[in-house]
CSV table of C-alpha atoms in Angstrom, one decimal:
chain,number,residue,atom,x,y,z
A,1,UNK,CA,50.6,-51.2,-29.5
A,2,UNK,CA,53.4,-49.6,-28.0
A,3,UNK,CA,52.3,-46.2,-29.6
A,4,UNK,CA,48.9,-46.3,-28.1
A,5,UNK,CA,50.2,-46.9,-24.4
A,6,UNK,CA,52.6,-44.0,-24.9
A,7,UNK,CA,50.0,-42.3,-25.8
A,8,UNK,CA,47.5,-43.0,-23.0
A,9,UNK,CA,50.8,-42.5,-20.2
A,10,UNK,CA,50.6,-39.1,-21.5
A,11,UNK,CA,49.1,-36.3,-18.9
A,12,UNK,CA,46.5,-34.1,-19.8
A,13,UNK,CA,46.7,-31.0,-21.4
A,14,UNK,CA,46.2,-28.1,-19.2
A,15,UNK,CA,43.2,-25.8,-20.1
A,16,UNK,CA,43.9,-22.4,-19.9
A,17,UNK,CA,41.8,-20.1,-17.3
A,18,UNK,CA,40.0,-18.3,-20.6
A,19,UNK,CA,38.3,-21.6,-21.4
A,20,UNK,CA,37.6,-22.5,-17.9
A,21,UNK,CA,34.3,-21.7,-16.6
A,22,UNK,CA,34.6,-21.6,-13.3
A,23,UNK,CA,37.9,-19.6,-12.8
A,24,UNK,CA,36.8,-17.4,-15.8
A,25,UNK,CA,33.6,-16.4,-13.7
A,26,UNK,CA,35.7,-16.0,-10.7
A,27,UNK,CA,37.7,-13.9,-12.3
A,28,UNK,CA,34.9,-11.9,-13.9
A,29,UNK,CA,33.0,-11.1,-11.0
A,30,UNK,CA,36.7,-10.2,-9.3
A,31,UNK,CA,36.9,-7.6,-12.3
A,32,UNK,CA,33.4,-6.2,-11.9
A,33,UNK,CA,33.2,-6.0,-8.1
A,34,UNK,CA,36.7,-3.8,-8.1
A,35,UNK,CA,35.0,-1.6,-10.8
A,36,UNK,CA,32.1,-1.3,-8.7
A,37,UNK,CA,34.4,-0.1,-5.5
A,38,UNK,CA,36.1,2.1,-7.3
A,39,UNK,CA,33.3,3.8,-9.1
A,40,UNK,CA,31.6,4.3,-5.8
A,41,UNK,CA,34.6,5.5,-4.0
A,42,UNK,CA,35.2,8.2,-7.2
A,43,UNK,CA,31.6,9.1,-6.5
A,44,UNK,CA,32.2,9.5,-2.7
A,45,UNK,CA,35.6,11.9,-2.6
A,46,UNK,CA,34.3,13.9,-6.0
A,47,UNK,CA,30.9,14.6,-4.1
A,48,UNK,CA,32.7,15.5,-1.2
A,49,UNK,CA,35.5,18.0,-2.9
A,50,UNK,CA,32.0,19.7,-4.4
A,51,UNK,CA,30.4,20.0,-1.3
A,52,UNK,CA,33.9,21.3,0.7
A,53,UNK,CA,33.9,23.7,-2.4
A,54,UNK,CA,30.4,25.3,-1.8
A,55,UNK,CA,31.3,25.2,1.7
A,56,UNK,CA,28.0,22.7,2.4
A,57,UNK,CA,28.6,21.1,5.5
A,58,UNK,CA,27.3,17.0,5.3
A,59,UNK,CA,25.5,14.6,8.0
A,60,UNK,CA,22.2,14.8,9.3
A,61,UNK,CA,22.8,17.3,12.2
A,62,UNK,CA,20.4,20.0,10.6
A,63,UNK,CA,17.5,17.4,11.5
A,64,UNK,CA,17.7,18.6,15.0
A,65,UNK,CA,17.3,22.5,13.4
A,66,UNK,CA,14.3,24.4,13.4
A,67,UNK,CA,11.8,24.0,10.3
A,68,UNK,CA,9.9,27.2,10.1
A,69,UNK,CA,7.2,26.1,8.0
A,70,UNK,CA,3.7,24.8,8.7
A,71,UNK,CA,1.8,22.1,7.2
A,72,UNK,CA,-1.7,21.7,6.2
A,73,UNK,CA,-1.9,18.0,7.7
A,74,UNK,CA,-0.1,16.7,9.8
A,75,UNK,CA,-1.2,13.0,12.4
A,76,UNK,CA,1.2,14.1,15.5
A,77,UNK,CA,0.9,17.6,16.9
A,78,UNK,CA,3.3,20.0,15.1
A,79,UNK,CA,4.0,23.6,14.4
A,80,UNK,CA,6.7,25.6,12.5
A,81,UNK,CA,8.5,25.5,15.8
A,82,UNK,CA,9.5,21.7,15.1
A,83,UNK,CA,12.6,20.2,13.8
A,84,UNK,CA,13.2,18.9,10.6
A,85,UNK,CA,13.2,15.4,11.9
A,86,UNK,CA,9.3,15.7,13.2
A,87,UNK,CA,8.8,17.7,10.0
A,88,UNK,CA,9.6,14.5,7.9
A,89,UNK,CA,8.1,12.2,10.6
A,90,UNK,CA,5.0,14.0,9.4
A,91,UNK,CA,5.5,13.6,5.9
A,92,UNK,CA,6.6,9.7,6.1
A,93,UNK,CA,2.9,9.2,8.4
A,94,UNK,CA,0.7,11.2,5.7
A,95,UNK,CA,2.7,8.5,2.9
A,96,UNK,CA,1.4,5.4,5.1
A,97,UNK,CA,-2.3,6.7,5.2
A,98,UNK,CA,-2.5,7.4,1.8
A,99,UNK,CA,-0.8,3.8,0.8
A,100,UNK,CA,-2.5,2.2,3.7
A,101,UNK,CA,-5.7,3.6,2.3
A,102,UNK,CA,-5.4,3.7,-1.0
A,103,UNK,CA,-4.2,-0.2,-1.1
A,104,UNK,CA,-7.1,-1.2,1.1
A,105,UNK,CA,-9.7,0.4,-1.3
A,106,UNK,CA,-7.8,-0.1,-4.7
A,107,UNK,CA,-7.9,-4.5,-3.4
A,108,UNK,CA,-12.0,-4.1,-2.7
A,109,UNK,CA,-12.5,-2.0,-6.0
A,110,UNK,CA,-9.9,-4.1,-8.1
A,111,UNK,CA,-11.4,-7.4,-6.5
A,112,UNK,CA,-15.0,-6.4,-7.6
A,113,UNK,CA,-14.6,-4.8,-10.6
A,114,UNK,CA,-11.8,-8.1,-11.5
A,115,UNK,CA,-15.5,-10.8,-10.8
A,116,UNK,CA,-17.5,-7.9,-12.3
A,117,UNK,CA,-15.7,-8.5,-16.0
A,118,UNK,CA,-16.7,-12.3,-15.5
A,119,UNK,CA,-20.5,-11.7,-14.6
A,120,UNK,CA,-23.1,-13.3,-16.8
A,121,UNK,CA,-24.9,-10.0,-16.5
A,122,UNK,CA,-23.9,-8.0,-19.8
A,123,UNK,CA,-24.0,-4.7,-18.6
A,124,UNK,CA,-22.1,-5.4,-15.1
A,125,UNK,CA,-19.7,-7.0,-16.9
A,126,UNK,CA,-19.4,-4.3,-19.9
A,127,UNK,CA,-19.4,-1.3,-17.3
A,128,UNK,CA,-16.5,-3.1,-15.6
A,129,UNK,CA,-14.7,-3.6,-18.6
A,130,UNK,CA,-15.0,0.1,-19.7
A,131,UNK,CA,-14.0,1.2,-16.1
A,132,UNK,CA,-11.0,-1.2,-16.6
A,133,UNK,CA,-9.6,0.2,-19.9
A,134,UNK,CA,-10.4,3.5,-19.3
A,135,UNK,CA,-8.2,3.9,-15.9
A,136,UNK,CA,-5.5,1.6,-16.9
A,137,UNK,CA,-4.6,3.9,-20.4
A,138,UNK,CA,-4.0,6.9,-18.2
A,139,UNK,CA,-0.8,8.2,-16.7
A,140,UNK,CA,-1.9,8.3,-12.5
A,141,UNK,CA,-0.4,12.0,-12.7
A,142,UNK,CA,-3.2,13.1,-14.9
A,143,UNK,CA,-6.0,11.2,-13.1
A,144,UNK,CA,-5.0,12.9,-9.8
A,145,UNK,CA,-5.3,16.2,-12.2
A,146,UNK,CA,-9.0,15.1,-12.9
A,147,UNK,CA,-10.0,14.4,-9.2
A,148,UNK,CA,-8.1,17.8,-8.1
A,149,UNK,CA,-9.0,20.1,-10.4
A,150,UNK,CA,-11.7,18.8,-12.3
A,151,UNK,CA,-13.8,17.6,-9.7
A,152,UNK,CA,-13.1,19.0,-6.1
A,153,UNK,CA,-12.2,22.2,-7.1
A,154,UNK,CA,-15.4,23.1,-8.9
A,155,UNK,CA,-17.4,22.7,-5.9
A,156,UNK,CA,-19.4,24.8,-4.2
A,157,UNK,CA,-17.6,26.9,-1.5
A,158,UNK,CA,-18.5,26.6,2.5
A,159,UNK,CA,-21.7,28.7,2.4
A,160,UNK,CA,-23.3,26.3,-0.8
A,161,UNK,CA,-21.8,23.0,1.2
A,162,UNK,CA,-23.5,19.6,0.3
A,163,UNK,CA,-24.5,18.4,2.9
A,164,UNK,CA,-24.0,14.1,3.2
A,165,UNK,CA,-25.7,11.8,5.4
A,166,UNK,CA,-24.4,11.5,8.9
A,167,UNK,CA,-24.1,15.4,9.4
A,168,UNK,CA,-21.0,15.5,7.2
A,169,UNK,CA,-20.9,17.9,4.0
A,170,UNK,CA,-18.6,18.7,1.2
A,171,UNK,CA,-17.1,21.5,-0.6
A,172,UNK,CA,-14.1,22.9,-2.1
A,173,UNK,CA,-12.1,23.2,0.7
A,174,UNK,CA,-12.9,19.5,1.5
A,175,UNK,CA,-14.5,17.1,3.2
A,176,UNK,CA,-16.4,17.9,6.3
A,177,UNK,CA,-16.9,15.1,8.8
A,178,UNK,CA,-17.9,14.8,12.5
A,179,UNK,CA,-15.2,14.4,15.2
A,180,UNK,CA,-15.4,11.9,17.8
A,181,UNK,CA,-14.8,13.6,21.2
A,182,UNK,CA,-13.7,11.1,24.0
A,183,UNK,CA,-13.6,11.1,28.0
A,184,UNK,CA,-12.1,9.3,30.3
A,185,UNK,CA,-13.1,5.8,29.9
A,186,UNK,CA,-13.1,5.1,26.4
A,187,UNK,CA,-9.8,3.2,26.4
A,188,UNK,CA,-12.5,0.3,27.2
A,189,UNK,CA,-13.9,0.9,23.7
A,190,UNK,CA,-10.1,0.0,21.1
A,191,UNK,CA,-9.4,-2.9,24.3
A,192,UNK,CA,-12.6,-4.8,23.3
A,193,UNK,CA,-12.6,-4.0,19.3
A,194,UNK,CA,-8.6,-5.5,19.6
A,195,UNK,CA,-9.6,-8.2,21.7
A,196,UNK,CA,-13.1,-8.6,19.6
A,197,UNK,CA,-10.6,-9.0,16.2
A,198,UNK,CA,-8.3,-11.3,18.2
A,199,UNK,CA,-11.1,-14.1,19.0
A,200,UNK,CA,-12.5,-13.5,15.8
A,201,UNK,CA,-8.9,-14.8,14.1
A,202,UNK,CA,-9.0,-17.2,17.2
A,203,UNK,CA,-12.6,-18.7,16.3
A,204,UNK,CA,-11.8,-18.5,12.3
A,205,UNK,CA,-8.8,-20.8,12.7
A,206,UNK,CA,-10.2,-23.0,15.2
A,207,UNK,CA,-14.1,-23.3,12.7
A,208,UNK,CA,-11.6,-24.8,9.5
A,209,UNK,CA,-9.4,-26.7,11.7
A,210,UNK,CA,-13.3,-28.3,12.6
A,211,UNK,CA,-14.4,-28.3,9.2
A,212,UNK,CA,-11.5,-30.4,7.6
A,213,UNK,CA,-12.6,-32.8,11.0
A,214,UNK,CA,-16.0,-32.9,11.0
A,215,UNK,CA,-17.2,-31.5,7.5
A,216,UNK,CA,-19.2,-29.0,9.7
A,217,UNK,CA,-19.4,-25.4,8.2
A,218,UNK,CA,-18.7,-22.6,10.9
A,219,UNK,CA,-20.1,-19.1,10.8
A,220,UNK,CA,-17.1,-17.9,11.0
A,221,UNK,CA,-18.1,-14.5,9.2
A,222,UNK,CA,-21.1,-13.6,11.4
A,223,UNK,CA,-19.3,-14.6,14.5
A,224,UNK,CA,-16.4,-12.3,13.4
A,225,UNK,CA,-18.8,-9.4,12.8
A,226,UNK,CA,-20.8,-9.8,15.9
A,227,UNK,CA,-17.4,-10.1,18.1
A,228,UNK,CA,-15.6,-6.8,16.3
A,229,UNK,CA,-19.1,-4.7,16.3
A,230,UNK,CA,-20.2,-5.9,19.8
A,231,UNK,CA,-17.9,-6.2,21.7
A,232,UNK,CA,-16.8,-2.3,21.5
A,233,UNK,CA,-20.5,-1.8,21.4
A,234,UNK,CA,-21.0,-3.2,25.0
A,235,UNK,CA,-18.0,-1.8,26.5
A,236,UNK,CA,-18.9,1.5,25.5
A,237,UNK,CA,-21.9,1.4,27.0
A,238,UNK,CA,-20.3,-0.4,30.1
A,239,UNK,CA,-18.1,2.5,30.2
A,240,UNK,CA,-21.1,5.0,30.5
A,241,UNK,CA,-20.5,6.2,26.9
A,242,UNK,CA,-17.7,8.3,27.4
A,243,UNK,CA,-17.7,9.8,23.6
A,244,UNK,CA,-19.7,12.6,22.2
A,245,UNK,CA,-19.7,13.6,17.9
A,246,UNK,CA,-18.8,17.1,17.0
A,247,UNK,CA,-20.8,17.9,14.2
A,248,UNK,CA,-19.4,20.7,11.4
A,249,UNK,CA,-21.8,23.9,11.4
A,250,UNK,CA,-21.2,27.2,9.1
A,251,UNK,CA,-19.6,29.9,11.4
A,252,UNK,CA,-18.9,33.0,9.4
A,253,UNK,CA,-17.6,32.4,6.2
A,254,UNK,CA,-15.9,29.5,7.1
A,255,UNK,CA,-16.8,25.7,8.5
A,256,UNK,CA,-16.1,25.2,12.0
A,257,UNK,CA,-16.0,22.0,13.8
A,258,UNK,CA,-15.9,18.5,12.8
A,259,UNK,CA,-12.7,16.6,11.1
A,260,UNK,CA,-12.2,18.2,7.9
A,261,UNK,CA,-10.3,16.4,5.2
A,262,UNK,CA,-8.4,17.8,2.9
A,263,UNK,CA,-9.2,18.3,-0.9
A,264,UNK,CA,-5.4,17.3,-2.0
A,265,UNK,CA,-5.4,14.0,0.1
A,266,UNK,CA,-8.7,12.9,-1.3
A,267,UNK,CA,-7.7,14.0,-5.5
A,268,UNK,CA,-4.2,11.6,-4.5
A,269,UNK,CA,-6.1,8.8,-2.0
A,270,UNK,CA,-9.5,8.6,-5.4
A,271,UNK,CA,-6.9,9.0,-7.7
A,272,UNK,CA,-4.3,6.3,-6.7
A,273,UNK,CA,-7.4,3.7,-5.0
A,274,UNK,CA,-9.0,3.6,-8.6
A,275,UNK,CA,-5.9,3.6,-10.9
A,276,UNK,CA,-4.4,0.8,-9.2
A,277,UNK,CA,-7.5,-1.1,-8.8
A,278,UNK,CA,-7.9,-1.4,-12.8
A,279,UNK,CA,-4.7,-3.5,-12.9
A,280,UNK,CA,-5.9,-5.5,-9.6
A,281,UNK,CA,-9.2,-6.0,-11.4
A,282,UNK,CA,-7.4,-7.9,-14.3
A,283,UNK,CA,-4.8,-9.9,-12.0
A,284,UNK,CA,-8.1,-11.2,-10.5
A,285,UNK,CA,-9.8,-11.9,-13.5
A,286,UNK,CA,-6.7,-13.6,-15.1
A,287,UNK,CA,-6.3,-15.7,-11.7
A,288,UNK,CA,-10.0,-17.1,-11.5
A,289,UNK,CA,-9.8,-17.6,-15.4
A,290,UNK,CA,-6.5,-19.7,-14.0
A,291,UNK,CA,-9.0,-22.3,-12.1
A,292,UNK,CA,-10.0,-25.1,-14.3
A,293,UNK,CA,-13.2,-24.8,-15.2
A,294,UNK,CA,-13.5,-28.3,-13.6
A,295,UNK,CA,-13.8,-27.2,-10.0
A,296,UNK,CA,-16.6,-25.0,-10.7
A,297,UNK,CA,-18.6,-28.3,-12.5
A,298,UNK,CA,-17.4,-30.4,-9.7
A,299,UNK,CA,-18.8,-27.7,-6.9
A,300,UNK,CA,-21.8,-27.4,-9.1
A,301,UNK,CA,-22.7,-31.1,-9.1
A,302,UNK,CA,-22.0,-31.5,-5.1
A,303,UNK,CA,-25.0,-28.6,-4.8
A,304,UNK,CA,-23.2,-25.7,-4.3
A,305,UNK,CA,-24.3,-22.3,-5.6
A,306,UNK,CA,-22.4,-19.9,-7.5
A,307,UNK,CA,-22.0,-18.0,-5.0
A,308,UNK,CA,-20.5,-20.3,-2.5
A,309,UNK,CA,-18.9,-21.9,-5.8
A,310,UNK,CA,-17.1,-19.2,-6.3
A,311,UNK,CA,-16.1,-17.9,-2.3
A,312,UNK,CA,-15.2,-21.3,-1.2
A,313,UNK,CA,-13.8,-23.1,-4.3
A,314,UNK,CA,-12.9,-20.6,-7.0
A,315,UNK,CA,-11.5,-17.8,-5.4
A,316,UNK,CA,-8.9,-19.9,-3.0
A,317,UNK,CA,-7.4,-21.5,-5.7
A,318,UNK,CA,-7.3,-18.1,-7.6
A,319,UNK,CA,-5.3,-16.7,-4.6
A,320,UNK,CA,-2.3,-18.5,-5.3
A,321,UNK,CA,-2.0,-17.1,-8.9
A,322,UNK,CA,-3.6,-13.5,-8.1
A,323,UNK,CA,-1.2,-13.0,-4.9
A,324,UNK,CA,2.8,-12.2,-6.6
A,325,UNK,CA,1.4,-9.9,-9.2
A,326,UNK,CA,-0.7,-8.1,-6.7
A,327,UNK,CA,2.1,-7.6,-4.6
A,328,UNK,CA,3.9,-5.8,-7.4
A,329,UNK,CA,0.8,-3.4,-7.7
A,330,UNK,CA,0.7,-2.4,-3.8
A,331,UNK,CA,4.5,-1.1,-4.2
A,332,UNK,CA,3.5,0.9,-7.3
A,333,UNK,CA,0.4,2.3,-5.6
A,334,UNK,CA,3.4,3.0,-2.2
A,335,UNK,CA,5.8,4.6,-4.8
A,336,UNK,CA,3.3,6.8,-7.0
A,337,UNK,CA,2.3,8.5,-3.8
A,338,UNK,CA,5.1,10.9,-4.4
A,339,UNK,CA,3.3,12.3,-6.8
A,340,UNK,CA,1.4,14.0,-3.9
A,341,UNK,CA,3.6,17.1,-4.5
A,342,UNK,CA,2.0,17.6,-7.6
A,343,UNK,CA,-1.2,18.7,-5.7
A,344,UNK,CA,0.5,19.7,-2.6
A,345,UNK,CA,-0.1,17.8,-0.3
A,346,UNK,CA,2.4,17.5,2.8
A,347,UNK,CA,3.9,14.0,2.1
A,348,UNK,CA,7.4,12.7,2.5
A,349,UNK,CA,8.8,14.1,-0.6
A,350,UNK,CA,7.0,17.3,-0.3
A,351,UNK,CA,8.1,17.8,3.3
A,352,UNK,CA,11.8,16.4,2.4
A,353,UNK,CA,11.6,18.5,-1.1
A,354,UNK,CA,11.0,22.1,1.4
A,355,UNK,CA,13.8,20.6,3.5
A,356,UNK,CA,16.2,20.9,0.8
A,357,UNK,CA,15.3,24.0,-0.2
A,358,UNK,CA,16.0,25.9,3.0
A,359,UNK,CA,19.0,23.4,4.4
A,360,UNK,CA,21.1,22.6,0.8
A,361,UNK,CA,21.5,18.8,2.7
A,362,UNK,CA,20.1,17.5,-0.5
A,363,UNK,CA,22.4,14.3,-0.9
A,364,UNK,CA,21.0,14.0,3.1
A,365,UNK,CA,17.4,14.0,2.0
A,366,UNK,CA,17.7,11.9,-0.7
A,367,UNK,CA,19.3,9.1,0.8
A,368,UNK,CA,16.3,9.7,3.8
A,369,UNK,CA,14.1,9.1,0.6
A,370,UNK,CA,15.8,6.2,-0.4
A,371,UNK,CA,15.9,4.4,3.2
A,372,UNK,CA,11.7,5.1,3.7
A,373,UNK,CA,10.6,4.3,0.2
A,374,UNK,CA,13.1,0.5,-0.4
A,375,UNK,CA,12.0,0.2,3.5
A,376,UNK,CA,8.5,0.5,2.8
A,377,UNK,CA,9.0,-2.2,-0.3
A,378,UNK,CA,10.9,-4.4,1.3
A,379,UNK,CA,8.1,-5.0,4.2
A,380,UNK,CA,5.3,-5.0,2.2
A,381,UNK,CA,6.8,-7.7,-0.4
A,382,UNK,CA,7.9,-9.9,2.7
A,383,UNK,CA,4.7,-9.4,3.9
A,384,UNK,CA,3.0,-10.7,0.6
A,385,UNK,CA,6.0,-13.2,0.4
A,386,UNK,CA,4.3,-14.9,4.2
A,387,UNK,CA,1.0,-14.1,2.4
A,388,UNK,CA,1.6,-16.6,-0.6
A,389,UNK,CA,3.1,-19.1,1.7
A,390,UNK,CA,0.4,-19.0,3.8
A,391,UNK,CA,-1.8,-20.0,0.5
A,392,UNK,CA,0.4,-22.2,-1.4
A,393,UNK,CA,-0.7,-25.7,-2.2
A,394,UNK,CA,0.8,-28.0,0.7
A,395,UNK,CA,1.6,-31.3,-1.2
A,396,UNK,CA,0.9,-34.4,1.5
């Protein structure tokens, strides 16, 4: 007996700080985050000594410089006469329309195509599926290839145009369409399509609010369209119809007149839009698939179509499986537009890749590259992050 209480009186051994968990990961992450310092400062001074060697001045004063190159498209006015900091605003505006673009088309495409490969028809759903395999087994480099030079470049020239409905027409050198031409007064025209979209999201919000009251259905889709088509409609006639179309017309050898757009933005816009929406096709497919097949018995039962089945009972459910992997598809389709330089077509990396070239700042450019592109990702996954919230199930 006396043993035993000796033994219990006795303290604890001490565990040493290997065995320890806690202090062992302390002391780990203490280890790597030094390593981590250092490495980056070695980076730092030895890029430094090499660019005080090759007597390359750093910072981004040559931004303010002249560029001395022109640009075949460019959204702001701009001439060779700019600065190198309107030369890559130009570039990082041309990389929004195409992703802008190119995910709005690639999401109706995708979206389709995804309820295509689940249609009862057999040749729908076998065209879609072919469509599906075909673009998501090529590299998006070599289907920008095909649009470029297999397809827009073996057009006609400007004197054998094809001519397109609306008084646009198509060749080689691009695509021809007509330009709007506004007078004073048309400000009246954007103020009522903004405030048309505004008490369409107004009326939306306030129909389902009603609908979980009431039951009753609101035509919330027809009262969107009539308030974002009409309204501009009325104002611009209000207004006196202060707009007049430019129509292209053959002058010469050439095309004059009319918007033209260019053949390397459409071979990267097609190119991107219909790579990217074979993966969105099967994200949707695999989220509908997602529903139990329950809900569609259970809609089926209460006298729904399949239709309405499928837009008001299928698809919302689907939503919350379809949205995370689609986000992940909308940065690829953002990032793959720098491969617009292998067409040539003025984007960021283009513009920032002639930049180089002519200034040396190339550690300057690439960190510009760095700061657009994780920007860019960054606001479209928190975006799509509010998105999924927005449609996450809300457990009462």
């Amino acid at each position: 007996m006396a043993s035993q209480m000796s033994v219990r009186g006795e303290e604890p051994a001490r565990v040493s700080w290997v065995n320890d968990p806690k202090t062992r990961g302390i002391v780990f992450q203490v280890v790597v985050a030094v390593a981590l310092i250092g490495f980056i400062y070695w980076i730092i001074g030895n890029t430094a000594e090499n660019l005080r060697r090759a007597n390359i001045s750093s910072g981004f004063a040559f931004l303010n410089g002249r560029s001395g190159f022109d640009l075949s498209q460019a959204l702001i006015p701009y001439s060779s006469n700019s600065t190198f900091m309107r030369a890559i605003i130009v570039g990082l505006l041309n990389t929004l329309l195409v992703a802008v673009t190119g995910i709005i088309t690639a999401t109706i495409v995708g979206f389709m195509v995804g309820i295509g490969r689940l249609s009862g028809n057999w040749l729908i759903a076998r065209i879609c599926t072919v469509y599906v395999e075909i673009f998501r087994n090529l590299p998006p480099l070599l289907v920008i290839f095909f649009w470029y030079v297999g397809v827009l470049s073996v057009l006609p020239g400007p004197r054998q145009s094809v001519d397109l409905p609306l008084g646009g027409m198509i060749n080689n050198r691009g695509l021809y369409l007509p330009r709007l031409l506004t007078e004073p007064g048309f400000w009246l025209v954007p103020a009522a399509l903004a405030l048309g979209v505004v008490l369409t999201f107004f009326f939306i919000r306030w129909g389902r609010r009603r609908q979980m009251a009431t039951g009753q259905v609101f035509p919330g889709f027809r009262v969107g369209l009539g308030l974002i088509f009409g309204l501009p409609i009325l104002a611009f006639i209000v207004a006196g119809m202060p707009a007049t179309l430019e129509y292209p017309e053959m002058a010469g050898f050439n095309i004059r007149g009319g918007q033209v757009v260019l053949p390397e933005f459409l071979s990267l816009y097609l190119a991107l839009s219909l790579y990217t929406a074979s993966f969105i096709a099967e994200i949707v497919r695999a989220g509908v698939l997602g529903v139990a097949k329950g809900q569609s018995e259970a809609a089926y039962s209460l006298g729904l179509s399949p239709r309405r089945t499928l837009r008001l009972v299928v698809v919302p459910q689907a939503m919350r499986i379809i949205i995370p992997p689609l986000t992940s598809q909308y940065l690829n389709l953002t990032k793959n537009s720098s491969l617009a330089i292998a067409v040539g077509y003025a984007d960021l990396v283009a513009i920032g890749q002639t930049t180089m070239n002519q200034t040396g700042q190339a550690i300057e450019v690439v960190a510009i590259w760095i700061v657009v592109y994780l920007g860019l990702s960054l606001i479209t996954s928190a975006f799509m992050n509010w998105y999924n919230a927005k449609m996450a199930l809300v457990e009462r």
